[in-house]
Amino acid sequence: MIQHMDKSRNERLTRVGKGSAGSAVMRQFWQPVALVEEFDPAVDPATRDRPLKAVRVLGVDLVLFRDTAGQFALMERHCAHRGADLAFARFEGDGIRCPFHGWKYASSGQCVEAPAEPTGSTLCQRIKQPSYPTTVRAGVVFAWFGAGAPPPFPALDCYNAPSTHSFAFKGLWQCNWLQAFEVGIDPAHPSFLHRFLHDVDLDDMGNNAAGKQFRSAAAGEVAGERWPMSRVMRELCQPKIDVASTNYGMQLSATRDIDDSKKHVRTTHAVFPHTFIIPLSETMTITQIHLPIDDTHTYWYSIFTSTGEPLDKTAMREQRARFTNLPDYSPTSGRHNDWGFNAAEQQSRTYLGMGEDDINVHDQWAVEGMGAIQDRTRENLGSSDVAIAQYRRWLLDAMDQLEANPTGLLPEALAQGTLAMAPQTFDGFL
Ligand code: FES
Ligand SMILES: [Fe+2]
């Protein structure tokens, strides 16, 4: 018998605001807060005069600026004096100044001037705007929101690759982070959601494989013939899904039987708590992090990493920029235009009918169409959802573990195997 999730559990799994169990878990891991390119005047001319942006992370409003030393500083958005909005602060190179009464904050958040106070006042020495450490990896600014010193940065290939071999981009989705993440640990969906009804000529791929996910060739041959991934996914749509617990998260293998002697195996990884890594081609991976902006908004950050040739980052950026509004990186398609749905295309070209050039919009429809926070009390999971079910149990375990031991460190527990997924049979998910 299928067990359904109860409402309180869905709330616990999805809420990320201050004081929530989800926020406590997320605060134990580095979070992406901006692309470095957002501070490039060629991308956003406003940053020429004032390299400062308002950002929102885990329901908290913040400002991020790059000081003249080139360091990114992140602090809470409402001035420690009387709460004015520092998104409109004056940029002074080594800090920012609140326009309401002139209090100045150094990059550390320390108040260094309160000019309306009497000469000799030491008030500002006792004032510190809450601030958070930042670091830059792979073209992304990350911040640490946890207590104490941050843990070592995750040792993933995408963060260690030379900058010539990685490219980062992001996009805004109007939904909760968990349903956005769950699409990436769902190895069954590409056979349907991203199905192309026709394959394109493998010799006509061009040199930009990034826009061709599921269009390029699968590794290996079938009876001397190369198969495009689109054919693998279309013709073999009952993958056997295996999930293994690792010291970073879970490894997923989707095995599709081609014939008695040949199988197609696609391996992906989920890095706890909100990252997945998927293959794009034989020499390229995508690492996608799902930042909870708040309960109902998510930024995905994708880092494309090449293990072969350097990337043509300009071309990759231009390709994505066509489908993106700046400065907020919202997609040009969405609920407002039915995600670009075209019934004729659905009949003749694609399974979904939302375009062939940008498969990202397929996932966007899948997760935004569920509603701002998916109501999991009415879903019915099947055996192809095994990774999703296991992941939810595991996230709940992490929440419980942290509540029982608030000073415990989840990254350490993960590395040591004390926060591992319990093996689970299909029956009785939640
Ligand atoms: S509110 Fe910012 S200086 Fe007064
Ligand atoms: Fe997808």
Coordinates of N, CA and C in Angstrom, one line a residue, residues 195-381:
R195 N 12.4 14.2 -23.9 CA 12.4 13.4 -25.1 C 12.2 14.2 -26.4
F196 N 13.1 13.9 -27.3 CA 13.0 14.4 -28.6 C 12.5 13.3 -29.5
L197 N 11.5 13.6 -30.3 CA 10.9 12.6 -31.1 C 11.7 12.2 -32.3
H198 N 12.7 13.1 -32.6 CA 13.6 12.8 -33.7 C 15.0 13.0 -33.2
D199 N 16.0 12.2 -33.7 CA 17.4 12.5 -33.4 C 18.0 13.4 -34.5
V200 N 19.0 14.2 -34.1 CA 19.7 15.0 -35.1 C 21.0 14.3 -35.5
D201 N 21.5 14.6 -36.6 CA 22.7 14.0 -37.1 C 23.9 14.2 -36.2
L202 N 24.5 13.1 -35.7 CA 25.6 13.2 -34.8 C 26.8 14.0 -35.3
D203 N 26.9 14.0 -36.6 CA 28.1 14.7 -37.2 C 27.8 16.2 -37.4
D204 N 26.6 16.6 -37.0 CA 26.2 18.0 -37.1 C 25.9 18.7 -35.8
M205 N 26.8 18.4 -34.8 CA 26.6 18.8 -33.5 C 27.1 20.3 -33.3
G206 N 28.0 20.7 -34.2 CA 28.7 22.0 -33.9 C 29.6 21.7 -32.7
N207 N 30.2 22.8 -32.2 CA 31.2 22.6 -31.2 C 30.7 23.0 -29.8
N208 N 29.4 23.3 -29.7 CA 28.9 23.7 -28.4 C 27.9 22.7 -27.9
A209 N 28.5 21.7 -27.2 CA 27.7 20.6 -26.7 C 26.8 21.0 -25.6
A210 N 27.0 22.2 -25.0 CA 26.3 22.6 -23.8 C 24.8 22.7 -24.1
G211 N 24.4 23.1 -25.3 CA 23.0 23.2 -25.5 C 22.4 22.0 -26.1
K212 N 23.2 20.9 -26.1 CA 22.8 19.7 -26.8 C 22.6 18.5 -25.9
Q213 N 22.3 18.8 -24.6 CA 22.1 17.7 -23.7 C 21.1 16.7 -24.3
F214 N 21.5 15.5 -24.2 CA 20.7 14.4 -24.8 C 20.7 14.3 -26.3
R215 N 21.5 15.2 -26.9 CA 21.5 15.2 -28.4 C 22.8 14.6 -28.8
S216 N 23.9 14.7 -28.0 CA 25.2 14.2 -28.5 C 25.2 12.6 -28.3
A217 N 26.3 12.0 -28.7 CA 26.4 10.6 -28.7 C 26.6 10.0 -27.3
A218 N 26.0 8.9 -27.0 CA 26.3 8.2 -25.8 C 27.7 7.5 -26.0
A219 N 28.4 7.2 -24.9 CA 29.7 6.6 -25.0 C 29.4 5.1 -25.6
G220 N 30.4 4.7 -26.3 CA 30.3 3.3 -26.8 C 29.4 3.2 -28.1
E221 N 29.3 1.9 -28.5 CA 28.5 1.7 -29.8 C 27.6 0.5 -29.6
V222 N 26.5 0.5 -30.4 CA 25.6 -0.6 -30.4 C 25.7 -1.2 -31.8
A223 N 26.1 -2.4 -31.9 CA 26.3 -3.1 -33.2 C 27.0 -2.2 -34.2
G224 N 28.1 -1.6 -33.7 CA 28.9 -0.8 -34.6 C 28.4 0.6 -34.9
E225 N 27.3 1.0 -34.2 CA 26.6 2.2 -34.4 C 26.7 3.1 -33.2
R226 N 27.0 4.4 -33.4 CA 26.8 5.3 -32.2 C 25.4 5.7 -32.1
W227 N 24.9 5.8 -30.8 CA 23.6 6.2 -30.6 C 23.6 7.6 -29.9
P228 N 22.7 8.5 -30.4 CA 22.6 9.7 -29.7 C 21.9 9.5 -28.3
M229 N 22.2 10.3 -27.3 CA 21.6 10.1 -26.1 C 20.1 10.2 -26.2
S230 N 19.6 11.1 -27.1 CA 18.2 11.2 -27.3 C 17.5 9.9 -27.6
R231 N 18.3 9.0 -28.4 CA 17.7 7.7 -28.7 C 17.7 6.8 -27.5
V232 N 18.9 6.8 -26.8 CA 19.0 6.0 -25.6 C 17.8 6.3 -24.7
M233 N 17.6 7.6 -24.4 CA 16.5 8.0 -23.5 C 15.1 7.7 -24.0
R234 N 14.9 7.9 -25.3 CA 13.6 7.7 -25.9 C 13.2 6.2 -25.9
E235 N 14.2 5.3 -26.3 CA 13.9 3.9 -26.5 C 14.0 3.1 -25.3
L236 N 14.8 3.6 -24.3 CA 15.0 2.7 -23.1 C 14.5 3.5 -21.9
C237 N 13.2 3.4 -21.6 CA 12.6 4.3 -20.6 C 12.2 3.6 -19.3
Q238 N 12.8 2.4 -19.0 CA 12.6 1.8 -17.7 C 13.9 1.5 -17.1
P239 N 14.6 2.6 -16.6 CA 15.9 2.4 -16.0 C 15.8 1.6 -14.7
K240 N 16.8 0.8 -14.5 CA 16.9 0.2 -13.1 C 17.8 1.2 -12.3
I241 N 17.2 1.7 -11.2 CA 17.9 2.8 -10.5 C 18.5 2.2 -9.2
D242 N 19.8 2.4 -9.1 CA 20.5 2.0 -7.9 C 21.1 3.2 -7.1
V243 N 20.9 3.2 -5.8 CA 21.4 4.3 -5.0 C 22.4 3.8 -4.0
A244 N 23.5 4.5 -3.9 CA 24.5 4.1 -3.0 C 24.9 5.3 -2.1
S245 N 25.0 5.0 -0.8 CA 25.4 6.1 0.1 C 26.9 6.3 0.0
T246 N 27.3 7.6 0.0 CA 28.8 7.9 0.0 C 29.1 8.9 1.0
N247 N 30.4 9.2 1.1 CA 30.7 10.2 2.2 C 30.5 11.6 1.8
Y248 N 29.9 11.9 0.6 CA 29.5 13.2 0.2 C 28.0 13.3 0.0
G249 N 27.3 12.1 -0.2 CA 25.9 12.1 -0.5 C 25.5 10.8 -1.0
M250 N 25.0 10.8 -2.3 CA 24.6 9.5 -2.9 C 25.0 9.5 -4.3
Q251 N 25.3 8.2 -4.7 CA 25.6 8.0 -6.1 C 24.4 7.3 -6.7
L252 N 24.0 7.7 -7.8 CA 22.8 7.1 -8.5 C 23.3 6.5 -9.8
S253 N 22.9 5.3 -10.0 CA 23.2 4.7 -11.3 C 21.8 4.3 -12.0
A254 N 21.7 4.7 -13.2 CA 20.5 4.3 -14.0 C 20.9 3.4 -15.1
T255 N 20.5 2.2 -15.0 CA 21.0 1.2 -16.0 C 19.8 0.8 -16.9
R256 N 20.1 1.0 -18.2 CA 19.1 0.7 -19.2 C 19.6 -0.5 -20.1
D257 N 18.8 -1.5 -20.2 CA 19.2 -2.7 -21.0 C 19.0 -2.4 -22.5
I258 N 20.0 -2.4 -23.3 CA 19.9 -2.2 -24.7 C 19.5 -3.5 -25.4
D259 N 20.3 -4.6 -25.1 CA 19.9 -5.9 -25.5 C 20.5 -6.9 -24.5
D260 N 20.5 -8.2 -24.8 CA 21.0 -9.2 -23.8 C 22.5 -8.9 -23.4
S261 N 23.2 -8.3 -24.3 CA 24.7 -8.2 -24.0 C 25.1 -6.8 -23.7
K262 N 24.2 -5.8 -23.8 CA 24.7 -4.4 -23.7 C 23.7 -3.6 -22.8
K263 N 24.4 -2.8 -21.9 CA 23.6 -2.0 -21.1 C 24.1 -0.5 -21.2
H264 N 23.2 0.4 -21.0 CA 23.6 1.8 -20.9 C 23.5 2.2 -19.5
V265 N 24.6 2.7 -18.9 CA 24.7 3.1 -17.5 C 24.9 4.6 -17.4
R266 N 24.1 5.3 -16.7 CA 24.3 6.8 -16.5 C 24.4 7.0 -15.0
T267 N 25.6 7.5 -14.7 CA 25.8 7.7 -13.2 C 25.8 9.2 -12.9
T268 N 25.1 9.5 -11.8 CA 25.0 10.9 -11.4 C 25.2 10.9 -9.9
H269 N 25.5 12.1 -9.3 CA 25.8 12.2 -7.9 C 24.9 13.3 -7.3
A270 N 24.5 13.0 -6.0 CA 23.9 14.1 -5.2 C 24.8 14.4 -4.1
V271 N 25.2 15.6 -4.0 CA 26.1 16.1 -3.0 C 25.3 16.8 -1.9
F272 N 25.2 16.2 -0.7 CA 24.4 16.8 0.3 C 24.7 18.2 0.6
P273 N 23.8 19.1 0.8 CA 22.4 18.9 0.8 C 21.6 19.3 -0.5
H274 N 22.2 20.0 -1.4 CA 21.4 20.6 -2.5 C 22.1 20.7 -3.8
T275 N 23.1 19.8 -4.0 CA 23.9 19.8 -5.3 C 23.8 18.5 -6.0
F276 N 23.7 18.5 -7.3 CA 23.8 17.3 -8.0 C 24.8 17.5 -9.2
I277 N 25.4 16.4 -9.6 CA 26.4 16.4 -10.7 C 25.9 15.4 -11.7
I278 N 25.8 15.9 -12.9 CA 25.3 15.0 -14.0 C 26.3 15.1 -15.2
P279 N 26.3 14.0 -16.0 CA 27.2 14.1 -17.2 C 26.4 14.8 -18.3
L280 N 27.1 15.7 -19.0 CA 26.5 16.4 -20.2 C 27.0 15.7 -21.5
S281 N 28.3 15.4 -21.5 CA 28.9 14.7 -22.6 C 30.0 13.8 -22.0
E282 N 30.8 13.2 -22.9 CA 31.9 12.4 -22.4 C 33.0 13.2 -21.7
T283 N 33.0 14.6 -22.0 CA 34.1 15.4 -21.4 C 33.5 16.6 -20.6
M284 N 32.3 16.6 -20.3 CA 31.7 17.7 -19.6 C 30.7 17.3 -18.6
T285 N 30.8 17.9 -17.4 CA 29.8 17.6 -16.4 C 29.1 19.0 -16.0
I286 N 27.9 18.8 -15.5 CA 27.2 20.0 -14.9 C 27.1 19.7 -13.4
T287 N 27.6 20.7 -12.6 CA 27.3 20.6 -11.1 C 26.3 21.7 -10.9
Q288 N 25.1 21.3 -10.3 CA 24.0 22.2 -10.1 C 23.7 22.3 -8.6
I289 N 23.8 23.5 -8.1 CA 23.5 23.8 -6.7 C 22.2 24.5 -6.6
H290 N 21.3 24.2 -5.7 CA 20.0 24.8 -5.6 C 19.9 25.7 -4.3
L291 N 20.1 27.0 -4.5 CA 20.1 27.9 -3.4 C 18.7 28.2 -3.0
P292 N 18.3 27.9 -1.7 CA 17.0 28.4 -1.3 C 17.1 29.9 -1.0
I293 N 16.4 30.7 -1.9 CA 16.4 32.1 -1.7 C 15.4 32.4 -0.5
D294 N 14.3 31.7 -0.5 CA 13.3 31.7 0.6 C 12.5 30.5 0.3
D295 N 11.3 30.4 1.0 CA 10.6 29.1 0.9 C 10.1 28.9 -0.5
T296 N 9.9 29.9 -1.3 CA 9.2 29.8 -2.6 C 10.0 30.2 -3.8
H297 N 11.3 30.5 -3.6 CA 12.2 30.9 -4.7 C 13.5 30.2 -4.6
T298 N 14.0 29.9 -5.8 CA 15.3 29.1 -5.8 C 16.2 29.7 -6.9
Y299 N 17.4 29.8 -6.6 CA 18.4 30.0 -7.7 C 19.1 28.7 -7.9
W300 N 19.1 28.2 -9.2 CA 20.0 27.1 -9.5 C 21.3 27.8 -10.0
Y301 N 22.4 27.3 -9.6 CA 23.7 27.7 -10.0 C 24.3 26.5 -10.7
S302 N 24.6 26.6 -12.0 CA 25.2 25.5 -12.8 C 26.7 25.8 -13.1
I303 N 27.5 24.9 -12.8 CA 29.0 25.0 -13.1 C 29.3 23.9 -14.1
F304 N 29.6 24.3 -15.4 CA 29.9 23.4 -16.4 C 31.4 23.2 -16.3
T305 N 31.9 21.9 -16.3 CA 33.3 21.6 -16.1 C 33.7 20.7 -17.2
S306 N 34.8 21.1 -17.9 CA 35.3 20.3 -19.0 C 36.5 19.5 -18.5
T307 N 36.6 18.2 -18.8 CA 37.8 17.5 -18.5 C 38.6 17.3 -19.8
G308 N 38.2 18.0 -20.9 CA 38.9 17.9 -22.2 C 39.4 19.3 -22.6
E309 N 38.8 19.8 -23.6 CA 39.2 21.1 -24.2 C 38.8 22.3 -23.3
P310 N 39.5 23.4 -23.4 CA 39.0 24.6 -22.7 C 37.6 25.0 -23.2
L311 N 36.8 25.7 -22.4 CA 35.5 26.0 -22.8 C 35.4 27.3 -23.6
D312 N 34.5 27.4 -24.5 CA 34.3 28.7 -25.1 C 33.2 29.4 -24.3
K313 N 33.7 30.1 -23.2 CA 32.8 30.7 -22.2 C 31.9 31.8 -22.8
T314 N 32.5 32.5 -23.7 CA 31.6 33.6 -24.3 C 30.4 33.0 -25.1
A315 N 30.7 31.9 -25.8 CA 29.6 31.3 -26.6 C 28.6 30.7 -25.6
M316 N 29.1 30.0 -24.6 CA 28.2 29.4 -23.6 C 27.3 30.4 -22.9
R317 N 27.9 31.6 -22.6 CA 27.2 32.6 -21.9 C 26.1 33.2 -22.8
E318 N 26.5 33.4 -24.1 CA 25.6 34.0 -25.0 C 24.4 33.1 -25.3
Q319 N 24.7 31.8 -25.3 CA 23.6 30.9 -25.6 C 22.6 30.9 -24.4
R320 N 23.1 31.0 -23.2 CA 22.1 31.0 -22.1 C 21.5 32.4 -21.9
A321 N 22.2 33.4 -22.2 CA 21.7 34.8 -22.0 C 20.5 35.0 -22.9
R322 N 20.4 34.3 -24.0 CA 19.2 34.4 -24.9 C 17.9 34.1 -24.1
F323 N 18.0 33.2 -23.1 CA 16.8 32.8 -22.4 C 16.7 33.4 -21.0
T324 N 17.4 34.5 -20.8 CA 17.5 35.0 -19.4 C 17.4 36.5 -19.4
N325 N 16.6 36.9 -18.4 CA 16.5 38.4 -18.1 C 17.5 38.8 -17.1
L326 N 18.2 39.9 -17.3 CA 19.1 40.4 -16.2 C 18.4 41.6 -15.6
P327 N 18.7 42.0 -14.4 CA 19.8 41.5 -13.6 C 19.4 40.3 -12.7
D328 N 18.2 39.9 -12.8 CA 17.8 38.8 -11.8 C 18.0 37.4 -12.3
Y329 N 18.4 37.2 -13.5 CA 18.5 35.9 -14.1 C 17.2 35.1 -14.1
S330 N 16.1 35.8 -14.3 CA 14.9 35.1 -14.4 C 14.8 34.6 -15.9
P331 N 14.2 33.4 -16.1 CA 14.1 32.9 -17.4 C 13.1 33.7 -18.2
T332 N 13.3 33.8 -19.5 CA 12.3 34.6 -20.4 C 11.0 33.9 -20.5
S333 N 11.0 32.5 -20.3 CA 9.7 31.8 -20.3 C 9.4 31.4 -18.9
G334 N 8.1 31.2 -18.7 CA 7.7 30.8 -17.3 C 6.1 30.7 -17.3
R335 N 5.6 30.8 -16.1 CA 4.1 30.6 -16.0 C 3.4 31.7 -16.8
H336 N 4.0 32.9 -16.9 CA 3.3 34.0 -17.6 C 3.1 33.7 -19.1
N337 N 3.9 32.8 -19.7 CA 3.7 32.5 -21.2 C 3.5 31.0 -21.3
D338 N 3.0 30.3 -20.3 CA 2.9 28.8 -20.4 C 4.2 28.2 -20.7
W339 N 5.3 28.7 -20.3 CA 6.7 28.2 -20.5 C 6.9 27.9 -22.0
G340 N 6.3 28.7 -22.8 CA 6.5 28.6 -24.3 C 5.9 27.4 -24.9
F341 N 4.8 26.9 -24.2 CA 4.2 25.7 -24.7 C 3.6 25.8 -26.1
N342 N 3.8 24.8 -26.9 CA 3.3 24.8 -28.3 C 2.8 23.4 -28.6
A343 N 1.5 23.3 -28.8 CA 0.8 22.0 -29.0 C 1.2 21.3 -30.2
A344 N 1.5 22.1 -31.3 CA 2.0 21.4 -32.5 C 3.3 20.8 -32.3
E345 N 4.2 21.5 -31.6 CA 5.5 20.9 -31.3 C 5.3 19.6 -30.5
Q346 N 4.4 19.6 -29.6 CA 4.2 18.4 -28.7 C 3.7 17.3 -29.6
Q347 N 3.0 17.6 -30.6 CA 2.5 16.5 -31.5 C 3.7 15.9 -32.3
S348 N 4.6 16.8 -32.8 CA 5.5 16.3 -33.8 C 7.0 16.3 -33.5
R349 N 7.4 17.0 -32.5 CA 8.8 17.2 -32.3 C 9.3 16.8 -30.9
T350 N 8.6 17.2 -29.9 CA 9.1 16.9 -28.5 C 7.9 16.4 -27.7
Y351 N 8.3 15.7 -26.7 CA 7.3 15.0 -25.8 C 6.5 16.1 -25.0
L352 N 7.3 17.2 -24.7 CA 6.7 18.2 -23.8 C 6.1 19.4 -24.6
G353 N 6.8 19.8 -25.6 CA 6.3 20.9 -26.5 C 6.7 22.3 -26.0
M354 N 7.9 22.3 -25.3 CA 8.4 23.6 -24.8 C 9.8 23.9 -25.4
G355 N 10.0 23.5 -26.6 CA 11.3 23.9 -27.3 C 12.4 22.9 -27.2
E356 N 13.3 23.0 -28.1 CA 14.4 22.1 -28.2 C 15.7 22.7 -27.9
D357 N 15.8 24.0 -27.9 CA 17.1 24.6 -27.7 C 17.5 24.7 -26.3
D358 N 16.6 24.9 -25.4 CA 16.9 25.2 -24.0 C 16.1 24.1 -23.2
I359 N 16.8 23.1 -22.8 CA 16.1 22.0 -22.1 C 15.8 22.4 -20.7
N360 N 16.5 23.5 -20.2 CA 16.3 23.9 -18.9 C 14.8 24.3 -18.6
V361 N 14.2 24.8 -19.6 CA 12.8 25.2 -19.4 C 11.9 24.0 -19.2
H362 N 12.3 22.8 -19.7 CA 11.5 21.6 -19.4 C 11.5 21.4 -17.9
D363 N 12.7 21.4 -17.3 CA 12.8 21.2 -15.8 C 12.0 22.3 -15.1
Q364 N 12.2 23.5 -15.6 CA 11.5 24.7 -15.0 C 10.0 24.4 -14.9
W365 N 9.4 24.0 -16.1 CA 8.0 23.7 -16.1 C 7.7 22.6 -15.0
A366 N 8.5 21.6 -15.0 CA 8.2 20.4 -14.1 C 8.1 20.9 -12.7
V367 N 9.0 21.8 -12.3 CA 9.1 22.1 -10.9 C 8.2 23.3 -10.5
E368 N 8.1 24.3 -11.4 CA 7.2 25.4 -11.1 C 5.8 25.1 -11.3
G369 N 5.5 24.2 -12.2 CA 4.1 23.8 -12.4 C 3.5 23.1 -11.2
M370 N 4.3 22.6 -10.4 CA 3.8 21.9 -9.2 C 3.2 22.8 -8.2
G371 N 3.5 24.1 -8.3 CA 3.1 25.1 -7.3 C 4.3 25.5 -6.5
A372 N 4.1 26.6 -5.8 CA 5.3 27.2 -5.1 C 6.0 26.2 -4.1
I373 N 5.2 25.5 -3.4 CA 5.7 24.4 -2.6 C 4.9 23.1 -2.9
Q374 N 5.6 22.2 -3.5 CA 4.8 21.0 -3.9 C 4.1 20.4 -2.7
D375 N 2.8 20.0 -3.0 CA 2.0 19.4 -1.9 C 2.3 17.9 -2.0
R376 N 3.2 17.4 -1.2 CA 3.6 16.0 -1.3 C 2.7 15.0 -0.6
T377 N 1.6 15.6 0.0 CA 0.7 14.7 0.7 C -0.2 14.0 -0.3
R378 N -0.2 14.5 -1.6 CA -1.1 13.8 -2.5 C -0.3 13.2 -3.7
E379 N 1.0 13.0 -3.5 CA 1.7 12.3 -4.6 C 1.8 10.8 -4.3
N380 N 2.0 10.1 -5.3 CA 2.1 8.6 -5.2 C 3.4 8.2 -5.9
L381 N 4.4 7.9 -5.0 CA 5.7 7.5 -5.6 C 5.7 6.1 -6.1

